Each structure stands twice: as C-alpha cells, then as structure tokens.
C-alpha cells in the first residue's frame, strides 16, 4: 500500500522509498504489486522484474484504504498486504502487516490534530487487532505497540531503519564547495534536519541555540523546516527572540546534498520530545557529524554512547549540550568515531531482509497456523 509514497518530505517518505528499493534489490522470487493512489506514480519502477504497479481511484483516504484496496486484493490475488505506514483494510481477505513508526499520539496526545486523535483512538486499535504482524522501527516502539495497542509480543517484530550509503561516503571537497555555494551556507553552522511539528521540540531548540550560537558567530541551518502541523507559531520563534538573521532556511534537501550538510556542520541538533527512530540521528552519525539529541525514547536507544544526550524539556540542558559539542574538541572526536561505528549496524539491505522475513512468516502462518512472526 503506497498511498503515502508522494506525501510530504520526511522520515516516512525516505523509509518507504529506500525500503522498496532494497526489497527489490534482494532479487527474490516474490511478485510485488505496488498499489498507488496517485496515477502519476505509475512507472516509478518500470522495468523491474517481478513488479506490477496499479493505481486505485478513490474519493477519500478512507475510501482508498477500506474499499479500493480490498477489491484490488481479491482481484489481483494478493497473498500478503503490506503497508509501510500504519492503516490496513479491516475487511482484507489476505494476511496483513503494517509498520509502526512510533506512537507519539499516545505518549503526547496534545501534539496531534483533533482529526488525527480521533483516528488514533478509534481506527489504529482496529488496525492493530486486524494485523497478522506489526513491524516496529525500534524497541521503544515495540514496547509502546504492546502497551498502548494491547498487541501480544509474538505479533510485533522490531526492524530498524537503514542509512543510505551516501552518508557513509565523505563528499569530495569540490562537491562540498558546490553545495555551500548553492545554499549560501556559512563556514560554520549548527544543523537541524526535518519537518517541524510538536514532537520535534523546535521552540526549546531555538531558545537554547539563541543562548549559544550567535555569541560564537555560528548560525543555525534548518534543512526541511516546514510546518507539518500545529507548529506555525514555532516557525516564528527566531524572529520572536531577535535572532532571525542567525537562522537560515534552505528548505528540503535531497539525500546526496544533505550528506554534504552533515559533513560541514558543527553538529546536528535534534532534542526531540519524542522520536521512535530518528533518521537524521543515524544519517549524521554515518556522516561523521556530532549529534546532540534527547535522553529518552528512540534517540536514546539509537545514540546512547555515541551522542550528547540532553533533557529535551530543559532549555538549559540543551544549551549545555550544544556548548559541550562546540567547545570540547576531544569529545567531538569521540562522538564522530563512536557514531560511525554505531551507524554501521543500520543498512537498508538488513532492514529489507528482516521485513521480508516478517512477510514470509506471516504467509507461512496462513499455511501452518502454528507459525509465529516473532
């Protein structure tokens, strides 16, 4: 189910496109039927062996999920239906698996839109009950799926996201100069990467930066930075604090260029209130960029021992973390080395292989009910 394939930029879009590529690169004997809502996506995987692309029309998201997809499942003879983002048809006549990218809706419900809260309260629990397996992107997420959605442990599998190899390859100096010129990047800068919405804790990040960066002559660069939801006011925080001229907004950056941003940045700042599996943390570590991130949930799980961990609810703690990574050269070297080592554990091939393993086990369970997906 690829209804969300061309949604807003950000982690889930990266996850879906990289996972799809890696699944196909495994060169298995399986046939992949890719279901789109947007017909313009037909041909995305033209020429790929074992791939069929189908566009399904629907007037609404709910209609696409609950009416168009089940009809296609029956018509196309699909054995296992997989959604790399939550939601599945509740009347699908086949085995189903979906990916949980985090349950911040339950951890911090105030950070979701009202309509989404209704969906999370009434629909997501039904998706959880219906699914034959749920893929969780971290151990924190797996525990939350079991806690908040009452899913038994044998139906939840942890499969970590991968990191593109482009982040592991140091860009040539000439390429870095091109990127710096294209985006008018300063010689030294701190970096934030991603969209902006309540779990990202953008207001406290900017407040902490305001007490550290300008005094040292180091701007803050926001790669991405659009208001995903409920954070329009947060975008104005630099102006409110009188540091508007210190904050640069280049917008969304393609992966190859983002690797250059990480390579040139003094540090990645991602002190989120909640992350399940923060891709920017993994990307920065792979690229040799020191990381300042939160001491809880997925960021702690991924980065503890390889990043500066801070209390995301304390502006002072975030500021101290920024100062440490800027002022302590020895610490920076330790973080770079530890981050590169840690990031080697996360590859899209491994993610694809383990995800496919879940799908295969779910299918096997349809033939032998005693089979477990754990």
Tab-separated table of C-alpha atoms in Angstrom:
chain	number	residue	atom	x	y	z
A	1	UNK	CA	0.000	0.000	0.000
A	2	UNK	CA	1.772	3.120	-1.262
A	3	UNK	CA	-0.903	5.780	-0.858
A	4	UNK	CA	1.616	7.908	1.050
A	5	UNK	CA	4.511	7.430	-1.405
A	6	UNK	CA	4.483	11.056	-2.573
A	7	UNK	CA	3.467	12.662	0.724
A	8	UNK	CA	5.382	15.445	2.492
A	9	UNK	CA	9.145	15.119	2.758
A	10	UNK	CA	10.499	13.500	5.862
A	11	UNK	CA	11.323	10.227	7.541
A	12	UNK	CA	8.382	8.061	6.445
A	13	UNK	CA	8.819	9.033	2.800
A	14	UNK	CA	12.553	8.258	2.969
A	15	UNK	CA	11.798	4.993	4.759
A	16	UNK	CA	9.276	3.850	2.158
A	17	UNK	CA	11.327	4.673	-0.927
A	18	UNK	CA	14.562	3.196	0.482
A	19	UNK	CA	12.836	0.069	1.775
A	20	UNK	CA	11.134	-0.513	-1.588
A	21	UNK	CA	14.446	-0.172	-3.419
A	22	UNK	CA	16.176	-2.549	-1.017
A	23	UNK	CA	13.357	-5.130	-1.196
A	24	UNK	CA	13.616	-5.221	-4.975
A	25	UNK	CA	17.418	-5.417	-4.819
A	26	UNK	CA	17.142	-8.660	-2.827
A	27	UNK	CA	16.174	-10.313	-6.146
A	28	UNK	CA	13.729	-12.781	-4.642
A	29	UNK	CA	11.168	-14.875	-6.497
A	30	UNK	CA	8.297	-12.897	-4.999
A	31	UNK	CA	5.999	-10.704	-7.061
A	32	UNK	CA	5.475	-7.180	-5.717
A	33	UNK	CA	2.202	-5.444	-6.541
A	34	UNK	CA	2.527	-1.733	-5.799
A	35	UNK	CA	-0.780	-0.002	-5.100
A	36	UNK	CA	-0.795	3.785	-5.623
A	37	UNK	CA	-3.480	6.383	-5.198
A	38	UNK	CA	-1.699	8.875	-7.452
A	39	UNK	CA	-1.684	7.582	-11.057
A	40	UNK	CA	1.305	9.804	-11.857
A	41	UNK	CA	3.451	7.323	-9.895
A	42	UNK	CA	2.840	4.556	-12.423
A	43	UNK	CA	6.199	3.733	-13.994
A	44	UNK	CA	8.232	4.553	-10.879
A	45	UNK	CA	9.626	1.015	-11.029
A	46	UNK	CA	9.266	0.447	-14.759
A	47	UNK	CA	11.362	-2.442	-15.993
A	48	UNK	CA	11.845	-4.020	-12.579
A	49	UNK	CA	11.485	-7.808	-12.604
A	50	UNK	CA	8.521	-9.098	-10.641
A	51	UNK	CA	6.855	-5.696	-10.161
A	52	UNK	CA	3.314	-4.720	-11.108
A	53	UNK	CA	2.142	-1.150	-10.498
A	54	UNK	CA	-1.547	-0.390	-10.066
A	55	UNK	CA	-3.320	2.942	-9.479
A	56	UNK	CA	-6.540	2.757	-7.488
A	57	UNK	CA	-9.031	5.609	-7.650
A	58	UNK	CA	-10.849	6.749	-4.526
A	59	UNK	CA	-12.553	9.942	-3.361
A	60	UNK	CA	-11.035	9.821	0.119
A	61	UNK	CA	-8.211	8.279	2.086
A	62	UNK	CA	-10.654	6.087	3.991
A	63	UNK	CA	-12.304	5.007	0.750
A	64	UNK	CA	-8.936	4.083	-0.736
A	65	UNK	CA	-7.896	2.076	2.312
A	66	UNK	CA	-11.174	0.354	3.094
A	67	UNK	CA	-12.851	-0.066	-0.313
A	68	UNK	CA	-10.427	0.241	-3.216
A	69	UNK	CA	-7.593	-1.775	-1.692
A	70	UNK	CA	-9.676	-4.795	-0.543
A	71	UNK	CA	-11.205	-5.000	-4.008
A	72	UNK	CA	-7.731	-4.960	-5.549
A	73	UNK	CA	-6.511	-7.620	-3.102
A	74	UNK	CA	-9.200	-10.022	-4.289
A	75	UNK	CA	-8.928	-9.117	-7.953
A	76	UNK	CA	-5.121	-9.389	-8.045
A	77	UNK	CA	-4.786	-12.465	-5.823
A	78	UNK	CA	-2.524	-10.819	-3.252
A	79	UNK	CA	-1.282	-13.166	-0.510
A	80	UNK	CA	0.118	-10.642	1.978
A	81	UNK	CA	-0.820	-6.969	2.089
A	82	UNK	CA	1.912	-4.692	3.449
A	83	UNK	CA	1.663	-1.010	4.355
A	84	UNK	CA	4.975	0.743	5.191
A	85	UNK	CA	2.835	3.223	7.136
A	86	UNK	CA	0.004	2.411	9.519
A	87	UNK	CA	-3.504	1.507	8.243
A	88	UNK	CA	-4.842	-1.625	6.598
A	89	UNK	CA	-8.245	-2.602	5.201
A	90	UNK	CA	-10.299	-4.092	8.002
A	91	UNK	CA	-12.004	-6.496	5.577
A	92	UNK	CA	-8.991	-7.563	3.552
A	93	UNK	CA	-9.202	-11.237	2.616
A	94	UNK	CA	-5.499	-11.859	2.997
A	95	UNK	CA	-2.765	-11.645	5.615
A	96	UNK	CA	-1.803	-8.093	6.597
A	97	UNK	CA	1.273	-6.333	8.007
A	98	UNK	CA	1.854	-2.644	8.728
A	99	UNK	CA	4.768	-0.579	10.007
A	100	UNK	CA	4.508	1.450	13.201
A	101	UNK	CA	6.813	4.469	13.030
A	102	UNK	CA	6.041	5.493	16.596
A	103	UNK	CA	3.106	6.151	18.894
A	104	UNK	CA	3.705	9.761	19.903
A	105	UNK	CA	-0.106	10.116	19.555
A	106	UNK	CA	-0.448	8.141	22.789
A	107	UNK	CA	2.696	9.372	24.550
A	108	UNK	CA	1.882	13.054	23.915
A	109	UNK	CA	-1.687	13.258	22.529
A	110	UNK	CA	-1.701	17.054	22.830
A	111	UNK	CA	0.773	17.114	19.930
A	112	UNK	CA	-1.711	15.760	17.360
A	113	UNK	CA	-4.506	17.372	15.370
A	114	UNK	CA	-8.051	16.664	16.546
A	115	UNK	CA	-8.965	14.638	13.453
A	116	UNK	CA	-5.821	12.565	13.842
A	117	UNK	CA	-6.598	11.989	17.526
A	118	UNK	CA	-9.945	10.509	16.531
A	119	UNK	CA	-8.242	8.238	14.011
A	120	UNK	CA	-5.652	7.177	16.567
A	121	UNK	CA	-8.320	6.461	19.159
A	122	UNK	CA	-10.807	4.562	17.037
A	123	UNK	CA	-9.079	3.270	13.891
A	124	UNK	CA	-5.486	2.442	14.866
A	125	UNK	CA	-6.543	-0.039	17.591
A	126	UNK	CA	-8.639	-1.821	14.956
A	127	UNK	CA	-5.656	-1.931	12.579
A	128	UNK	CA	-3.622	-3.419	15.414
A	129	UNK	CA	-6.200	-6.121	16.127
A	130	UNK	CA	-6.586	-6.955	12.430
A	131	UNK	CA	-2.882	-7.166	11.543
A	132	UNK	CA	-1.180	-10.532	11.473
A	133	UNK	CA	2.060	-8.727	12.310
A	134	UNK	CA	3.260	-5.205	13.063
A	135	UNK	CA	6.785	-4.053	12.245
A	136	UNK	CA	8.121	-1.647	14.884
A	137	UNK	CA	11.026	0.612	13.923
A	138	UNK	CA	12.636	0.433	17.381
A	139	UNK	CA	12.411	-1.468	20.652
A	140	UNK	CA	10.757	1.585	22.216
A	141	UNK	CA	8.091	1.418	19.522
A	142	UNK	CA	7.631	-2.311	20.013
A	143	UNK	CA	7.021	-1.807	23.736
A	144	UNK	CA	4.560	1.009	23.012
A	145	UNK	CA	2.632	-1.141	20.491
A	146	UNK	CA	2.253	-3.829	23.149
A	147	UNK	CA	1.393	-1.301	25.880
A	148	UNK	CA	-0.978	1.084	24.106
A	149	UNK	CA	-2.499	-1.218	21.485
A	150	UNK	CA	-2.556	-4.440	23.526
A	151	UNK	CA	-0.802	-6.438	20.811
A	152	UNK	CA	0.819	-9.683	22.023
A	153	UNK	CA	4.627	-9.748	21.704
A	154	UNK	CA	4.642	-12.568	19.169
A	155	UNK	CA	2.867	-10.285	16.660
A	156	UNK	CA	5.323	-7.372	16.917
A	157	UNK	CA	8.776	-7.516	15.312
A	158	UNK	CA	11.483	-4.859	15.716
A	159	UNK	CA	13.163	-3.960	12.435
A	160	UNK	CA	15.386	-0.885	12.480
A	161	UNK	CA	15.550	1.544	9.570
A	162	UNK	CA	18.642	1.778	7.415
A	163	UNK	CA	21.037	4.540	6.451
A	164	UNK	CA	21.831	5.375	2.836
A	165	UNK	CA	25.424	4.659	1.840
A	166	UNK	CA	25.639	8.226	0.534
A	167	UNK	CA	26.015	9.361	4.148
A	168	UNK	CA	28.932	6.992	4.733
A	169	UNK	CA	30.982	8.311	1.807
A	170	UNK	CA	32.862	11.555	2.557
A	171	UNK	CA	31.960	14.083	-0.181
A	172	UNK	CA	34.833	15.499	-2.219
A	173	UNK	CA	35.952	18.987	-1.219
A	174	UNK	CA	34.891	20.294	-4.620
A	175	UNK	CA	31.381	18.902	-4.058
A	176	UNK	CA	31.193	20.499	-0.623
A	177	UNK	CA	32.122	23.858	-2.138
A	178	UNK	CA	29.344	23.467	-4.719
A	179	UNK	CA	26.770	22.687	-2.010
A	180	UNK	CA	27.973	25.535	0.184
A	181	UNK	CA	27.686	27.967	-2.718
A	182	UNK	CA	24.301	26.675	-3.893
A	183	UNK	CA	22.710	27.084	-0.448
A	184	UNK	CA	24.818	30.047	0.752
A	185	UNK	CA	25.954	28.047	3.759
A	186	UNK	CA	28.266	29.780	6.249
A	187	UNK	CA	31.720	28.433	7.084
A	188	UNK	CA	30.486	27.146	10.442
A	189	UNK	CA	26.911	26.237	11.326
A	190	UNK	CA	24.729	24.062	13.509
A	191	UNK	CA	22.128	21.930	11.736
A	192	UNK	CA	18.521	20.872	12.255
A	193	UNK	CA	17.089	18.395	9.707
A	194	UNK	CA	13.426	17.519	9.260
A	195	UNK	CA	9.904	18.896	9.324
A	196	UNK	CA	8.645	20.875	12.320
A	197	UNK	CA	5.735	19.622	14.439
A	198	UNK	CA	5.174	19.307	18.208
A	199	UNK	CA	7.313	16.206	18.997
A	200	UNK	CA	10.341	17.922	17.436
A	201	UNK	CA	10.589	20.444	20.295
A	202	UNK	CA	11.627	23.220	17.916
A	203	UNK	CA	10.837	26.127	20.243
A	204	UNK	CA	13.166	24.906	23.001
A	205	UNK	CA	15.831	24.074	20.428
A	206	UNK	CA	15.812	27.645	19.114
A	207	UNK	CA	15.748	29.097	22.627
A	208	UNK	CA	18.788	27.004	23.578
A	209	UNK	CA	20.588	27.907	20.357
A	210	UNK	CA	19.894	31.618	20.961
A	211	UNK	CA	21.985	31.496	24.113
A	212	UNK	CA	24.939	29.785	22.442
A	213	UNK	CA	25.222	30.141	18.662
A	214	UNK	CA	25.079	33.900	17.976
A	215	UNK	CA	27.624	34.677	20.696
A	216	UNK	CA	30.054	32.316	18.955
A	217	UNK	CA	29.169	33.586	15.475
A	218	UNK	CA	27.680	30.239	14.433
A	219	UNK	CA	24.350	30.297	12.509
A	220	UNK	CA	21.634	27.639	12.706
A	221	UNK	CA	20.665	25.992	9.399
A	222	UNK	CA	17.220	24.389	9.098
A	223	UNK	CA	17.138	21.688	6.372
A	224	UNK	CA	13.456	20.931	5.789
A	225	UNK	CA	11.774	23.132	8.317
A	226	UNK	CA	8.234	23.238	7.005
A	227	UNK	CA	5.287	23.289	9.415
A	228	UNK	CA	3.936	19.759	9.211
A	229	UNK	CA	1.144	20.514	11.697
A	230	UNK	CA	0.403	22.608	14.790
A	231	UNK	CA	3.743	24.438	14.687
A	232	UNK	CA	3.142	27.544	12.601
A	233	UNK	CA	3.916	29.691	15.640
A	234	UNK	CA	7.139	27.809	16.290
A	235	UNK	CA	8.486	28.867	12.906
A	236	UNK	CA	8.426	32.461	14.149
A	237	UNK	CA	10.497	31.731	17.264
A	238	UNK	CA	13.801	33.026	15.792
A	239	UNK	CA	12.111	36.359	14.986
A	240	UNK	CA	10.484	36.484	18.430
A	241	UNK	CA	13.896	36.044	20.062
A	242	UNK	CA	15.538	38.640	17.815
A	243	UNK	CA	17.891	36.172	16.132
A	244	UNK	CA	16.160	35.924	12.755
A	245	UNK	CA	19.358	36.847	10.882
A	246	UNK	CA	21.187	33.924	12.521
A	247	UNK	CA	18.808	31.265	11.198
A	248	UNK	CA	18.986	30.013	7.594
A	249	UNK	CA	16.143	28.090	5.899
A	250	UNK	CA	17.354	26.280	2.742
A	251	UNK	CA	14.267	24.009	2.734
A	252	UNK	CA	14.159	20.323	1.863
A	253	UNK	CA	17.464	18.957	0.614
A	254	UNK	CA	17.999	15.782	-1.412
A	255	UNK	CA	19.901	12.969	0.289
A	256	UNK	CA	23.184	13.446	-1.594
A	257	UNK	CA	23.285	17.144	-0.750
A	258	UNK	CA	22.126	16.525	2.810
A	259	UNK	CA	25.205	14.325	3.254
A	260	UNK	CA	27.240	17.436	2.470
A	261	UNK	CA	25.311	19.439	5.079
A	262	UNK	CA	26.160	16.851	7.723
A	263	UNK	CA	29.800	16.770	6.629
A	264	UNK	CA	30.134	20.552	7.034
A	265	UNK	CA	28.003	21.065	10.167
A	266	UNK	CA	29.431	21.541	13.634
A	267	UNK	CA	26.678	19.277	14.975
A	268	UNK	CA	23.163	18.010	14.346
A	269	UNK	CA	20.667	19.315	16.913
A	270	UNK	CA	17.658	17.031	17.421
A	271	UNK	CA	16.495	17.340	21.056
A	272	UNK	CA	13.035	15.953	20.305
A	273	UNK	CA	10.458	15.323	22.986
A	274	UNK	CA	9.661	12.108	21.136
A	275	UNK	CA	11.341	10.110	18.383
A	276	UNK	CA	10.799	6.463	17.621
A	277	UNK	CA	13.751	6.016	15.249
A	278	UNK	CA	15.148	9.407	14.246
A	279	UNK	CA	16.669	9.001	10.788
A	280	UNK	CA	18.643	12.278	10.995
A	281	UNK	CA	20.492	10.889	14.027
A	282	UNK	CA	21.547	7.798	12.078
A	283	UNK	CA	22.429	9.835	8.982
A	284	UNK	CA	24.537	12.315	10.951
A	285	UNK	CA	26.434	9.565	12.778
A	286	UNK	CA	27.156	7.813	9.472
A	287	UNK	CA	28.430	11.094	8.012
A	288	UNK	CA	30.744	11.833	10.937
A	289	UNK	CA	28.664	14.708	12.290
A	290	UNK	CA	28.442	15.004	16.107
A	291	UNK	CA	24.894	14.734	17.459
A	292	UNK	CA	23.059	16.489	20.289
A	293	UNK	CA	19.802	14.670	20.951
A	294	UNK	CA	17.277	13.698	23.625
A	295	UNK	CA	17.930	11.351	26.518
A	296	UNK	CA	14.726	9.370	26.007
A	297	UNK	CA	12.736	7.099	23.702
A	298	UNK	CA	14.184	6.231	20.295
A	299	UNK	CA	17.027	8.743	20.209
A	300	UNK	CA	18.484	7.372	23.441
A	301	UNK	CA	18.039	3.827	22.136
A	302	UNK	CA	19.920	4.630	18.918
A	303	UNK	CA	22.541	7.097	20.080
A	304	UNK	CA	23.433	6.494	23.736
A	305	UNK	CA	27.220	6.385	23.994
A	306	UNK	CA	27.621	7.961	20.545
A	307	UNK	CA	25.960	11.371	21.048
A	308	UNK	CA	25.498	14.118	23.636
A	309	UNK	CA	22.193	13.316	25.331
A	310	UNK	CA	20.167	16.164	26.859
A	311	UNK	CA	16.895	16.683	28.700
A	312	UNK	CA	14.604	17.895	25.881
A	313	UNK	CA	12.288	19.661	28.342
A	314	UNK	CA	15.133	21.839	29.678
A	315	UNK	CA	16.372	24.729	27.534
A	316	UNK	CA	19.461	24.956	29.735
A	317	UNK	CA	20.258	21.254	29.294
A	318	UNK	CA	20.035	21.602	25.501
A	319	UNK	CA	22.238	24.715	25.611
A	320	UNK	CA	24.831	22.913	27.731
A	321	UNK	CA	24.850	20.066	25.231
A	322	UNK	CA	25.454	22.477	22.353
A	323	UNK	CA	28.286	24.180	24.244
A	324	UNK	CA	29.928	20.841	25.007
A	325	UNK	CA	29.985	19.714	21.408
A	326	UNK	CA	31.274	23.103	20.203
A	327	UNK	CA	33.941	23.646	22.860
A	328	UNK	CA	35.355	20.181	23.574
A	329	UNK	CA	37.485	19.001	20.662
A	330	UNK	CA	38.236	15.687	22.341
A	331	UNK	CA	34.546	14.982	22.841
A	332	UNK	CA	33.824	15.815	19.206
A	333	UNK	CA	36.427	13.275	18.045
A	334	UNK	CA	34.978	10.610	20.333
A	335	UNK	CA	31.448	11.267	19.081
A	336	UNK	CA	32.480	11.127	15.426
A	337	UNK	CA	34.277	7.805	15.892
A	338	UNK	CA	31.531	6.241	18.008
A	339	UNK	CA	28.811	7.480	15.670
A	340	UNK	CA	30.431	5.963	12.595
A	341	UNK	CA	30.760	2.605	14.360
A	342	UNK	CA	27.164	2.668	15.633
A	343	UNK	CA	25.712	3.591	12.249
A	344	UNK	CA	27.248	0.516	10.591
A	345	UNK	CA	24.543	-1.569	12.242
A	346	UNK	CA	21.824	0.142	10.194
A	347	UNK	CA	21.565	-0.749	6.500
A	348	UNK	CA	18.582	-0.768	4.174
A	349	UNK	CA	19.518	-4.251	2.955
A	350	UNK	CA	19.281	-5.549	6.516
A	351	UNK	CA	16.002	-3.679	7.023
A	352	UNK	CA	14.583	-5.130	3.794
A	353	UNK	CA	15.744	-8.664	4.549
A	354	UNK	CA	14.224	-8.643	8.032
A	355	UNK	CA	10.999	-7.029	6.812
A	356	UNK	CA	10.669	-9.602	4.065
A	357	UNK	CA	11.243	-12.269	6.696
A	358	UNK	CA	8.201	-10.982	8.606
A	359	UNK	CA	6.081	-11.030	5.439
A	360	UNK	CA	7.212	-14.557	4.599
A	361	UNK	CA	6.491	-15.807	8.117
A	362	UNK	CA	3.031	-14.267	8.001
A	363	UNK	CA	2.357	-16.087	4.742
A	364	UNK	CA	3.723	-19.310	6.186
A	365	UNK	CA	1.359	-18.886	9.126
A	366	UNK	CA	-1.562	-18.882	6.708
A	367	UNK	CA	-0.461	-22.329	5.623
A	368	UNK	CA	0.548	-23.515	9.100
A	369	UNK	CA	-1.331	-21.619	11.861
A	370	UNK	CA	1.260	-22.553	14.496
A	371	UNK	CA	3.951	-20.424	12.823
A	372	UNK	CA	4.978	-17.293	14.790
A	373	UNK	CA	6.317	-13.990	13.429
A	374	UNK	CA	8.468	-13.225	16.468
